[in-house]
CSV table of N, CA and C in Angstrom, one decimal:
chain,number,residue,atom,x,y,z
K,1,UNK,N,-174.3,79.3,97.2
K,1,UNK,CA,-175.3,79.0,97.6
K,1,UNK,C,-176.0,80.1,96.8
K,2,UNK,N,-176.8,79.4,96.4
K,2,UNK,CA,-177.9,80.4,95.7
K,2,UNK,C,-179.6,81.1,95.9
K,3,UNK,N,-180.6,81.2,95.7
K,3,UNK,CA,-182.0,81.9,96.4
K,3,UNK,C,-181.9,82.2,95.0
K,4,UNK,N,-183.6,81.5,94.7
K,4,UNK,CA,-184.3,81.8,93.5
K,4,UNK,C,-185.4,82.4,94.0
K,5,UNK,N,-186.4,83.0,93.9
K,5,UNK,CA,-187.2,84.1,94.5
K,5,UNK,C,-188.5,83.5,93.3
K,6,UNK,N,-189.8,83.7,93.2
K,6,UNK,CA,-190.5,83.1,92.0
K,6,UNK,C,-191.4,83.1,93.0
K,7,UNK,N,-192.8,83.9,92.3
K,7,UNK,CA,-194.4,83.4,92.7
K,7,UNK,C,-195.1,85.0,92.8
K,8,UNK,N,-194.0,86.3,92.8
K,8,UNK,CA,-194.6,87.1,92.9
K,8,UNK,C,-195.6,88.1,91.6
K,9,UNK,N,-196.4,88.9,91.4
K,9,UNK,CA,-197.1,89.4,90.3
K,9,UNK,C,-198.1,90.0,91.3
K,10,UNK,N,-199.5,90.3,90.7
K,10,UNK,CA,-200.6,91.0,90.5
K,10,UNK,C,-201.5,90.5,91.6
K,11,UNK,N,-201.8,91.3,92.5
K,11,UNK,CA,-203.4,90.4,93.0
K,11,UNK,C,-203.9,91.3,93.0
K,12,UNK,N,-205.8,91.4,93.5
K,12,UNK,CA,-206.7,92.3,94.1
K,12,UNK,C,-206.4,91.8,96.0
K,13,UNK,N,-207.2,93.2,96.3
K,13,UNK,CA,-206.8,92.9,97.6
K,13,UNK,C,-207.9,91.9,97.9
K,14,UNK,N,-207.5,91.3,98.7
K,14,UNK,CA,-208.3,90.6,99.4
K,14,UNK,C,-207.6,88.5,98.9
K,15,UNK,N,-207.0,88.9,97.7
K,15,UNK,CA,-205.9,87.7,96.9
K,15,UNK,C,-205.6,87.0,97.9
K,16,UNK,N,-204.5,85.9,97.3
K,16,UNK,CA,-203.8,84.9,97.5
K,16,UNK,C,-203.1,84.7,96.7
K,17,UNK,N,-201.1,85.1,96.8
K,17,UNK,CA,-200.4,85.2,96.2
K,17,UNK,C,-199.5,83.6,97.1
K,18,UNK,N,-198.7,82.8,96.6
K,18,UNK,CA,-198.1,82.0,97.0
K,18,UNK,C,-196.3,82.4,96.4
K,19,UNK,N,-195.6,83.2,97.1
K,19,UNK,CA,-194.0,82.8,96.8
K,19,UNK,C,-193.0,81.4,97.4
K,20,UNK,N,-192.5,81.4,96.2
K,20,UNK,CA,-191.2,80.0,96.4
K,20,UNK,C,-189.7,80.6,96.5
K,21,UNK,N,-189.0,79.8,97.1
K,21,UNK,CA,-187.9,80.7,97.3
K,21,UNK,C,-186.9,79.3,97.6
K,22,UNK,N,-186.5,78.9,96.0
K,22,UNK,CA,-185.8,77.6,96.3
K,22,UNK,C,-184.0,77.4,96.2
K,23,UNK,N,-183.7,77.5,96.8
K,23,UNK,CA,-182.5,77.2,96.9
K,23,UNK,C,-181.4,76.0,96.5
K,24,UNK,N,-180.3,77.0,95.8
K,24,UNK,CA,-179.3,75.6,94.8
K,24,UNK,C,-178.0,75.8,95.8
K,25,UNK,N,-177.0,74.3,95.5
K,25,UNK,CA,-175.5,74.9,96.0
K,25,UNK,C,-175.4,74.5,97.2
K,26,UNK,N,-176.5,74.2,98.2
K,26,UNK,CA,-175.8,73.5,99.4
K,26,UNK,C,-177.1,73.7,100.3
K,27,UNK,N,-177.6,72.4,100.9
K,27,UNK,CA,-179.1,72.0,101.4
K,27,UNK,C,-179.3,72.8,102.3
K,28,UNK,N,-180.9,72.5,102.9
K,28,UNK,CA,-181.5,73.9,102.9
K,28,UNK,C,-181.7,74.1,104.7
K,29,UNK,N,-181.3,72.2,105.2
K,29,UNK,CA,-181.4,71.5,106.7
K,29,UNK,C,-180.8,72.9,107.5
K,30,UNK,N,-179.9,73.3,107.3
K,30,UNK,CA,-179.1,73.6,108.0
K,30,UNK,C,-179.3,75.4,108.3
K,31,UNK,N,-180.1,75.8,107.5
K,31,UNK,CA,-180.6,77.4,107.2
K,31,UNK,C,-181.5,77.8,108.2
K,32,UNK,N,-181.7,78.7,108.8
K,32,UNK,CA,-182.9,79.4,109.3
K,32,UNK,C,-183.1,80.5,107.5
K,33,UNK,N,-184.2,80.1,107.3
K,33,UNK,CA,-184.8,81.0,106.4
K,33,UNK,C,-186.4,81.8,106.3
K,34,UNK,N,-185.9,83.2,106.0
K,34,UNK,CA,-186.7,84.0,106.4
K,34,UNK,C,-187.3,84.8,104.9
K,35,UNK,N,-188.1,85.4,105.2
K,35,UNK,CA,-188.5,86.3,104.4
K,35,UNK,C,-188.8,87.6,104.2
K,36,UNK,N,-188.5,89.2,103.6
K,36,UNK,CA,-188.2,90.4,103.9
K,36,UNK,C,-189.2,91.1,102.8
K,37,UNK,N,-189.5,92.2,102.8
K,37,UNK,CA,-190.2,93.3,101.8
K,37,UNK,C,-189.5,94.7,101.9
K,38,UNK,N,-189.6,94.9,100.7
K,38,UNK,CA,-189.2,97.0,101.1
K,38,UNK,C,-189.9,97.4,99.7
K,39,UNK,N,-190.8,98.3,100.0
K,39,UNK,CA,-191.9,99.0,99.4
K,39,UNK,C,-191.0,100.2,99.0
K,40,UNK,N,-191.0,100.7,97.8
K,40,UNK,CA,-191.4,101.6,97.9
K,40,UNK,C,-190.6,103.1,98.9
K,41,UNK,N,-190.0,103.9,98.7
K,41,UNK,CA,-189.7,104.7,99.7
K,41,UNK,C,-189.5,104.3,101.2
K,42,UNK,N,-189.5,103.5,101.2
K,42,UNK,CA,-189.4,102.4,103.1
K,42,UNK,C,-188.1,101.5,103.0
K,43,UNK,N,-188.0,101.3,104.3
K,43,UNK,CA,-187.0,100.3,105.3
K,43,UNK,C,-187.4,99.0,104.6
K,44,UNK,N,-186.0,98.1,104.6
K,44,UNK,CA,-187.1,96.8,104.4
K,44,UNK,C,-187.5,96.2,105.9
K,45,UNK,N,-188.5,95.3,105.3
K,45,UNK,CA,-189.3,94.9,106.3
K,45,UNK,C,-189.2,93.5,106.6
K,46,UNK,N,-188.9,93.0,107.7
K,46,UNK,CA,-188.7,91.4,108.0
K,46,UNK,C,-190.6,91.3,107.9
K,47,UNK,N,-190.9,90.1,107.6
K,47,UNK,CA,-191.5,89.0,106.9
K,47,UNK,C,-192.3,87.8,108.1
K,48,UNK,N,-191.3,87.0,107.5
K,48,UNK,CA,-191.1,86.0,108.8
K,48,UNK,C,-190.1,84.8,108.5
K,49,UNK,N,-189.9,84.3,109.4
K,49,UNK,CA,-188.9,83.8,109.9
K,49,UNK,C,-189.1,82.0,110.1
K,50,UNK,N,-188.3,80.9,109.4
K,50,UNK,CA,-188.9,79.7,109.8
K,50,UNK,C,-187.4,79.1,110.1
K,51,UNK,N,-186.9,78.4,111.1
K,51,UNK,CA,-185.7,77.3,111.1
K,51,UNK,C,-185.9,76.1,110.8
K,52,UNK,N,-185.2,75.2,111.2
K,52,UNK,CA,-184.9,75.0,110.4
K,52,UNK,C,-185.6,73.5,110.4
K,53,UNK,N,-186.1,73.4,111.4
K,53,UNK,CA,-187.1,72.4,111.5
K,53,UNK,C,-188.7,72.3,111.5
K,54,UNK,N,-188.7,73.3,110.4
K,54,UNK,CA,-190.5,74.1,110.6
K,54,UNK,C,-191.7,74.0,111.5
K,55,UNK,N,-190.4,73.6,113.1
K,55,UNK,CA,-191.6,73.9,114.0
K,55,UNK,C,-191.5,75.5,114.9
K,56,UNK,N,-190.7,76.0,114.4
K,56,UNK,CA,-190.4,77.9,114.9
K,56,UNK,C,-190.2,78.4,114.1
K,57,UNK,N,-191.6,79.2,114.5
K,57,UNK,CA,-191.9,80.1,112.5
K,57,UNK,C,-191.9,82.2,113.4
K,58,UNK,N,-191.3,82.5,113.2
K,58,UNK,CA,-192.3,84.4,113.8
K,58,UNK,C,-192.4,85.0,112.8
K,59,UNK,N,-193.5,86.3,112.8
K,59,UNK,CA,-193.8,86.8,112.0
K,59,UNK,C,-194.0,88.1,112.5
K,60,UNK,N,-193.4,89.6,111.2
K,60,UNK,CA,-193.6,90.7,111.1
K,60,UNK,C,-194.8,90.7,111.8
K,61,UNK,N,-195.6,92.0,112.6
K,61,UNK,CA,-197.0,92.2,113.3
K,61,UNK,C,-198.1,92.8,111.9
K,62,UNK,N,-197.2,93.0,110.8
K,62,UNK,CA,-198.0,93.5,110.2
K,62,UNK,C,-198.7,92.5,109.2
K,63,UNK,N,-198.2,91.0,108.7
K,63,UNK,CA,-198.6,90.2,108.2
K,63,UNK,C,-199.0,88.8,109.3
K,64,UNK,N,-199.0,88.9,110.5
K,64,UNK,CA,-199.7,87.9,111.1
K,64,UNK,C,-200.8,87.4,111.3
K,65,UNK,N,-201.5,86.5,111.2
K,65,UNK,CA,-203.2,85.7,110.7
K,65,UNK,C,-203.1,85.4,108.9
K,66,UNK,N,-202.1,86.5,108.5
K,66,UNK,CA,-202.6,86.7,107.3
K,66,UNK,C,-201.4,85.8,105.8
K,67,UNK,N,-200.1,85.9,106.7
K,67,UNK,CA,-199.0,85.1,105.7
K,67,UNK,C,-199.0,84.2,106.6
K,68,UNK,N,-198.4,82.8,106.0
K,68,UNK,CA,-197.6,81.7,106.3
K,68,UNK,C,-196.3,81.4,106.2
K,69,UNK,N,-195.2,81.1,106.7
K,69,UNK,CA,-194.2,80.5,106.0
K,69,UNK,C,-194.2,79.1,106.2
K,70,UNK,N,-193.9,78.5,105.0
K,70,UNK,CA,-193.2,76.5,105.6
K,70,UNK,C,-192.0,76.7,104.7
K,71,UNK,N,-191.6,75.5,104.3
K,71,UNK,CA,-190.4,75.4,104.3
K,71,UNK,C,-190.6,73.2,103.7
K,72,UNK,N,-190.3,73.3,102.5
K,72,UNK,CA,-190.2,71.8,102.0
K,72,UNK,C,-188.2,71.4,102.0
K,73,UNK,N,-187.6,70.7,103.4
K,73,UNK,CA,-186.3,70.6,102.9
K,73,UNK,C,-186.3,69.2,102.1
K,74,UNK,N,-186.6,68.3,102.0
K,74,UNK,CA,-186.1,67.1,100.7
K,74,UNK,C,-186.8,68.3,99.1
K,75,UNK,N,-187.6,69.9,99.2
K,75,UNK,CA,-187.6,70.4,98.0
K,75,UNK,C,-186.3,71.5,97.5
K,76,UNK,N,-185.2,71.8,98.9
K,76,UNK,CA,-185.1,72.6,99.2
K,76,UNK,C,-185.5,74.2,99.0
K,77,UNK,N,-186.4,74.0,99.4
K,77,UNK,CA,-187.6,75.4,98.9
K,77,UNK,C,-188.4,75.7,99.9
K,78,UNK,N,-188.2,76.6,99.9
K,78,UNK,CA,-189.6,77.5,101.4
K,78,UNK,C,-190.4,78.6,100.9
K,79,UNK,N,-191.3,78.1,101.1
K,79,UNK,CA,-192.4,79.3,100.4
K,79,UNK,C,-193.5,80.3,101.6
K,80,UNK,N,-193.5,81.4,100.7
K,80,UNK,CA,-194.5,81.8,101.4
K,80,UNK,C,-196.2,82.5,101.0
K,81,UNK,N,-197.2,81.9,102.0
K,81,UNK,CA,-198.8,81.8,101.7
K,81,UNK,C,-199.1,83.0,101.8
K,82,UNK,N,-199.6,84.1,100.6
K,82,UNK,CA,-200.2,84.9,101.4
K,82,UNK,C,-201.2,85.4,101.4
K,83,UNK,N,-202.3,85.0,101.9
K,83,UNK,CA,-203.8,85.8,102.0
K,83,UNK,C,-204.2,86.8,102.3
K,84,UNK,N,-205.3,87.4,102.2
K,84,UNK,CA,-206.1,88.7,102.7
K,84,UNK,C,-205.3,89.6,101.9
K,85,UNK,N,-204.6,89.5,101.4
K,85,UNK,CA,-203.8,91.2,100.6
K,85,UNK,C,-204.1,92.3,100.9
K,86,UNK,N,-203.4,93.0,101.1
K,86,UNK,CA,-203.5,94.2,100.9
K,86,UNK,C,-202.7,95.4,100.6
K,87,UNK,N,-203.3,96.4,99.5
K,87,UNK,CA,-202.4,97.2,99.3
K,87,UNK,C,-201.5,97.2,99.8
K,88,UNK,N,-201.0,97.7,100.9
K,88,UNK,CA,-199.6,97.9,101.7
K,88,UNK,C,-198.8,96.8,101.5
K,89,UNK,N,-199.3,95.6,101.3
K,89,UNK,CA,-198.3,94.6,101.3
K,89,UNK,C,-197.5,94.5,99.7
K,90,UNK,N,-198.0,95.3,98.9
K,90,UNK,CA,-197.2,95.8,97.6
K,90,UNK,C,-195.4,96.3,97.7
K,91,UNK,N,-194.7,95.1,97.2
K,91,UNK,CA,-193.4,95.6,97.7
K,91,UNK,C,-192.5,94.5,97.0
K,92,UNK,N,-191.0,94.6,96.7
K,92,UNK,CA,-190.3,93.9,96.2
K,92,UNK,C,-189.9,92.7,97.5
K,93,UNK,N,-190.5,92.0,97.2
K,93,UNK,CA,-190.4,89.9,98.6
K,93,UNK,C,-188.7,89.4,98.6
K,94,UNK,N,-188.4,89.6,99.3
K,94,UNK,CA,-186.6,88.6,99.3
K,94,UNK,C,-186.8,87.5,100.2
K,95,UNK,N,-185.8,86.7,99.8
K,95,UNK,CA,-186.2,85.9,100.4
K,95,UNK,C,-184.7,85.6,100.7
K,96,UNK,N,-184.3,84.8,102.5
K,96,UNK,CA,-182.8,84.7,102.5
K,96,UNK,C,-182.5,83.9,103.7
K,97,UNK,N,-181.1,83.5,103.5
K,97,UNK,CA,-180.2,81.8,104.3
K,97,UNK,C,-180.0,82.6,105.4
K,98,UNK,N,-180.0,82.5,106.9
K,98,UNK,CA,-179.2,83.0,108.0
K,98,UNK,C,-179.0,81.4,108.9
K,99,UNK,N,-178.2,82.3,110.1
K,99,UNK,CA,-178.1,81.4,111.2
K,99,UNK,C,-178.4,82.2,112.5
K,100,UNK,N,-178.6,81.3,112.9
K,100,UNK,CA,-178.9,82.8,114.5
K,100,UNK,C,-177.8,82.6,115.0
K,101,UNK,N,-177.6,84.3,115.6
K,101,UNK,CA,-176.4,84.6,116.6
K,101,UNK,C,-177.3,84.0,118.1
K,102,UNK,N,-178.2,84.8,118.3
K,102,UNK,CA,-178.7,84.5,119.7
K,102,UNK,C,-180.2,84.0,119.3
K,103,UNK,N,-180.7,83.6,120.8
K,103,UNK,CA,-181.9,83.3,120.6
K,103,UNK,C,-182.6,84.1,119.7
K,104,UNK,N,-182.9,85.1,119.2
K,104,UNK,CA,-183.2,86.0,118.5
K,104,UNK,C,-183.3,87.2,117.5
K,105,UNK,N,-181.1,86.8,117.4
K,105,UNK,CA,-181.0,87.3,116.1
K,105,UNK,C,-180.5,87.0,115.4
K,106,UNK,N,-180.7,87.8,114.4
K,106,UNK,CA,-179.9,86.2,113.0
K,106,UNK,C,-179.0,86.9,111.9
K,107,UNK,N,-177.9,86.3,111.4
K,107,UNK,CA,-177.5,86.8,110.7
K,107,UNK,C,-177.5,85.9,109.2
K,108,UNK,N,-177.8,87.3,108.1
K,108,UNK,CA,-178.8,86.3,107.1
K,108,UNK,C,-177.5,86.3,105.7
K,109,UNK,N,-176.5,85.6,105.3
K,109,UNK,CA,-176.1,85.8,104.4
K,109,UNK,C,-175.4,85.6,102.8
K,110,UNK,N,-176.9,85.0,102.8
K,110,UNK,CA,-177.4,85.1,101.3
K,110,UNK,C,-178.8,85.5,101.0
K,111,UNK,N,-179.0,85.8,100.1
K,111,UNK,CA,-180.2,86.4,99.3
K,111,UNK,C,-180.3,86.4,98.3
K,112,UNK,N,-182.0,86.0,97.7
K,112,UNK,CA,-182.4,85.9,96.9
K,112,UNK,C,-182.5,87.3,95.4
K,113,UNK,N,-183.1,87.4,94.5
K,113,UNK,CA,-183.2,88.8,93.8
K,113,UNK,C,-183.9,89.0,94.2
K,114,UNK,N,-185.7,88.8,94.6
K,114,UNK,CA,-186.0,89.7,94.8
K,114,UNK,C,-187.3,89.5,93.7
K,115,UNK,N,-188.7,89.5,94.3
K,115,UNK,CA,-189.8,89.3,93.6
K,115,UNK,C,-190.4,90.3,93.5
K,116,UNK,N,-191.2,91.2,92.5
K,116,UNK,CA,-192.4,92.2,92.6
K,116,UNK,C,-194.0,91.6,93.0
K,117,UNK,N,-194.2,91.9,94.2
K,117,UNK,CA,-195.6,91.8,94.7
K,117,UNK,C,-196.5,93.0,94.8
K,118,UNK,N,-197.9,93.0,94.0
K,118,UNK,CA,-198.2,94.6,93.6
K,118,UNK,C,-200.0,94.0,93.8
K,119,UNK,N,-200.4,94.3,95.1
K,119,UNK,CA,-201.8,94.7,95.5
K,119,UNK,C,-202.4,95.8,94.8
K,120,UNK,N,-203.7,95.7,93.9
K,120,UNK,CA,-204.7,96.6,93.6
K,120,UNK,C,-205.6,96.8,94.4
K,121,UNK,N,-205.9,98.1,94.8
K,121,UNK,CA,-207.2,97.8,95.8
K,121,UNK,C,-208.6,97.9,94.6
């Protein structure tokens, strides 16, 4: 399974970007898909997660109400729509494919290469 993330770039505060993560090598349907980010000098942070059916979505507290995750299983792609961007959203964003271990824990077996998002003030 390979994940290819794209769509990062430079945005101004208050602007928007949309990240894409295309999955190849296996169909997306059976996986939980997640987005994570890592800012310089910080730990990796959970951003958003979506289950296979598109109905169950979870977001990190710092992005709730601003970011939306959705997926197109026919296109084997998951997206992260980022609105009202803030300078603190600056980070490398990674997509990941995983399986649920329990109702609240997941194991992410596959990771994309990351895409840089930079938000200027």
